[in-house]
C-alpha positions as a Markdown table, in Angstrom:
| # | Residue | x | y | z |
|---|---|---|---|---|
| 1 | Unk | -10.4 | -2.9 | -16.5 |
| 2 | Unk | -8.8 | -2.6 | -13.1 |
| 3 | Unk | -5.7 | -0.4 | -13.6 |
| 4 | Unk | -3.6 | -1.8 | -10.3 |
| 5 | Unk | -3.7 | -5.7 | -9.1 |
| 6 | Unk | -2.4 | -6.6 | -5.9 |
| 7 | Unk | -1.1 | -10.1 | -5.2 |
| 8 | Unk | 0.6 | -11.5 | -2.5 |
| 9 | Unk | -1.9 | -11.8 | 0.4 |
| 10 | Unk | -2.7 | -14.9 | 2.5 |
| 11 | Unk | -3.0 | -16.2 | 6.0 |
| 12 | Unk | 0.1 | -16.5 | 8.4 |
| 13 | Unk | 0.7 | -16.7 | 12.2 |
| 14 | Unk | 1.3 | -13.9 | 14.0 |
| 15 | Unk | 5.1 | -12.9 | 13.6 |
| 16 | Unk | 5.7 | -14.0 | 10.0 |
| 17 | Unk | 6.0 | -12.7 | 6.8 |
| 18 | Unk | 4.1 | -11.4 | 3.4 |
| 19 | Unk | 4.9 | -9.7 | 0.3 |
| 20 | Unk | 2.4 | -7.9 | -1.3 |
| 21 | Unk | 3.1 | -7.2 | -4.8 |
| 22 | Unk | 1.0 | -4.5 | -7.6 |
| 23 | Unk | 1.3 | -4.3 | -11.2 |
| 24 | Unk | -0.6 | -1.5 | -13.4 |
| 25 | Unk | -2.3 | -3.1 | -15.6 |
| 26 | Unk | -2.4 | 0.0 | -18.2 |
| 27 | Unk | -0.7 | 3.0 | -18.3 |
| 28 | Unk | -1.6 | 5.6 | -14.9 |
| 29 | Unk | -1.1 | 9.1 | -14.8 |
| 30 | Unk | 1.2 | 9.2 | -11.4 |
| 31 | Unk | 3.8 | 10.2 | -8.9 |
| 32 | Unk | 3.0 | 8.5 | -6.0 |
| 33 | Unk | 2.1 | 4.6 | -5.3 |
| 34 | Unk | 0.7 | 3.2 | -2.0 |
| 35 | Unk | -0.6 | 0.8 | 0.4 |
| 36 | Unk | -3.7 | 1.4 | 2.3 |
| 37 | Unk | -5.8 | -1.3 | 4.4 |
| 38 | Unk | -9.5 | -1.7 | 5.5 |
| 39 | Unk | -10.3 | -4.4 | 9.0 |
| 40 | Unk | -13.9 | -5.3 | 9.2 |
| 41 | Unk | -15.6 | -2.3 | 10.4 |
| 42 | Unk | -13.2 | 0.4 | 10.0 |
| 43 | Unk | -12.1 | 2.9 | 7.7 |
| 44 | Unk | -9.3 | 2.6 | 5.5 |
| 45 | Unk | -6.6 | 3.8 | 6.1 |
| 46 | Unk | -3.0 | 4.8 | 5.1 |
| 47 | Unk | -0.1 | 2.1 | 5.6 |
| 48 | Unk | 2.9 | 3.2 | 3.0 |
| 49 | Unk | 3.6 | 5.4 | 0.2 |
| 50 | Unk | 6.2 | 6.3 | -1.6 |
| 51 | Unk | 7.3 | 8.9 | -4.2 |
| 52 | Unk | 8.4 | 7.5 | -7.9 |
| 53 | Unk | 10.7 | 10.3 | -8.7 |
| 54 | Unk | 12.8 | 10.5 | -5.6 |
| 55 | Unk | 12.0 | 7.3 | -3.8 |
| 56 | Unk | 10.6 | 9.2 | -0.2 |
| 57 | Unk | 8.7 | 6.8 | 1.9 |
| 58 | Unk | 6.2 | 7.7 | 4.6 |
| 59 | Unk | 4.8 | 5.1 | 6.6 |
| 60 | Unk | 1.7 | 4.9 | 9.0 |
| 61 | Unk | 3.3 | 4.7 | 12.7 |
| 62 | Unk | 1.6 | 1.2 | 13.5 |
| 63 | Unk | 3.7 | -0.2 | 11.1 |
| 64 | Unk | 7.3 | 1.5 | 11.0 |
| 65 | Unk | 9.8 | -0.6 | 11.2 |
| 66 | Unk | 8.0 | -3.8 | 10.1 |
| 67 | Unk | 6.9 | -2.9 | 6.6 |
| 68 | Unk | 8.7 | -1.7 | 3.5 |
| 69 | Unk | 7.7 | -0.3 | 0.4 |
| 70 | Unk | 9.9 | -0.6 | -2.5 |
| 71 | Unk | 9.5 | -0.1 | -6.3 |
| 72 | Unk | 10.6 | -2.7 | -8.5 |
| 73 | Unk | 11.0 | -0.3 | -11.7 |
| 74 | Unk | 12.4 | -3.0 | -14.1 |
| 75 | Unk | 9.0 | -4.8 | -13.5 |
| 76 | Unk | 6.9 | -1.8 | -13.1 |
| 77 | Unk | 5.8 | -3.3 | -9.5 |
| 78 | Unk | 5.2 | -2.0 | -6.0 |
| 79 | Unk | 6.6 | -4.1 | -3.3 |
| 80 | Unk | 4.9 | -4.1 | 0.3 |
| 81 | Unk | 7.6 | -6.6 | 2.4 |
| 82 | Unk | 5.4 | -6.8 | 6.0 |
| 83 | Unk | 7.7 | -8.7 | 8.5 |
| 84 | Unk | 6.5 | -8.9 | 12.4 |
| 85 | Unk | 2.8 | -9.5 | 11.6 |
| 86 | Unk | 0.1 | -9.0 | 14.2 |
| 87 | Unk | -3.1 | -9.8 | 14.7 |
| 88 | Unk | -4.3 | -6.3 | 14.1 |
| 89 | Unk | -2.4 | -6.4 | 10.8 |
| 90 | Unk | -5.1 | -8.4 | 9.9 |
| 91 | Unk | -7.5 | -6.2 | 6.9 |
| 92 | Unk | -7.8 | -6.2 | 3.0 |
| 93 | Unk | -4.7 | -4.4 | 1.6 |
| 94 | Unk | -5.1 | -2.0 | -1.5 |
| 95 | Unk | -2.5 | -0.8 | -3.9 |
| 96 | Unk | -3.3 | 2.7 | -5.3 |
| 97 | Unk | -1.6 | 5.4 | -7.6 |
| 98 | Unk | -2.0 | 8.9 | -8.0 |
| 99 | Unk | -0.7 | 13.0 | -9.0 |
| 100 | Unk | 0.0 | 14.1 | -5.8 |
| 101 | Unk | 1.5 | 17.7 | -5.6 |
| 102 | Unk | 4.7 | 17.0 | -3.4 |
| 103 | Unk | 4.5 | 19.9 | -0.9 |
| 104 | Unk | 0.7 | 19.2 | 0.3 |
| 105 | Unk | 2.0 | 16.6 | 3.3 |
| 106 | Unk | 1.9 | 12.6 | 3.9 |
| 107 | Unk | 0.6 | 11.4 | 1.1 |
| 108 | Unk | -0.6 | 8.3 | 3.6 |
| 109 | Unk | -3.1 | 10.9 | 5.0 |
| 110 | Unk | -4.7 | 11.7 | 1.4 |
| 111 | Unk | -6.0 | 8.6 | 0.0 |
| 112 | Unk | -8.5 | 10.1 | -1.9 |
| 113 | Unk | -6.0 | 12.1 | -3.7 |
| 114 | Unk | -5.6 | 8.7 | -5.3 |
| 115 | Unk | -7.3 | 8.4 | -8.6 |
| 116 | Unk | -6.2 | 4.6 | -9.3 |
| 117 | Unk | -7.1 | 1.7 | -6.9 |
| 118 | Unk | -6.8 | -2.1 | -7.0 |
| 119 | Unk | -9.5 | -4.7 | -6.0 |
| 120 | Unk | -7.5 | -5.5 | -3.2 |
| 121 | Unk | -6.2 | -8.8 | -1.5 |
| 122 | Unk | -6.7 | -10.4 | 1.7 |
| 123 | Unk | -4.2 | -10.9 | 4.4 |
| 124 | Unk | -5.3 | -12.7 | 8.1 |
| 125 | Unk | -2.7 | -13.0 | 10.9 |
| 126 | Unk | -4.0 | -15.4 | 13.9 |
| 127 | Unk | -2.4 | -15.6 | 17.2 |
């Protein structure tokens, strides 16, 4: 069973708008949730993350500004809102969880500190 699915992707021009959303599908072992992103050849990488206690958010500086992640507690759901979308926005977007200890830096820059992943969904911005 995949513990995290992602929804929300699609295809959109470039300047519009997605929400991605992620819902554990069982119970996870975490403190931290976020967004990371893989373009046809090239590594994943970090886009968002964000701490469940406090709510600290750290974002990958190709997309500050333009995205926000958000917890929707009530729901038990990560939000990615991506406004501005470019071309190079363009990559499978994956939702993960994980026990990260706080003091050890960007959690954006420690992906595989994350123990839980989704299977990911797709989201294409043309020009």
């Amino acid at each position: 069973q995949v513990p995290l699915v992602e929804s929300g992707g699609g295809s959109v021009q470039a300047g519009g708008s997605l929400t991605l959303s992620c819902v554990a599908s069982r119970y996870t072992i975490s403190n931290c949730m976020g967004w990371f992103r893989q373009a046809p050849g090239k590594e994943r990488e970090g886009v968002a993350a964000i701490y469940i206690d406090d709510g600290t958010t750290y974002y990958a500086d190709s997309v500050k500004g333009r995205f926000t992640i958000s917890l929707d507690s009530g729901k038990n759901t990560l939000l990615l809102q991506m406004n501005s979308l470019q071309p190079e926005d363009t990559a499978m977007y994956y939702c993960a969880a994980g026990l990260l200890p706080v003091v050890a830096g960007n959690p954006i820059m420690r992906q595989y500190e994350f123990g839980d992943w989704g299977q990911g969904t797709q989201v294409t911005v043309s020009s």
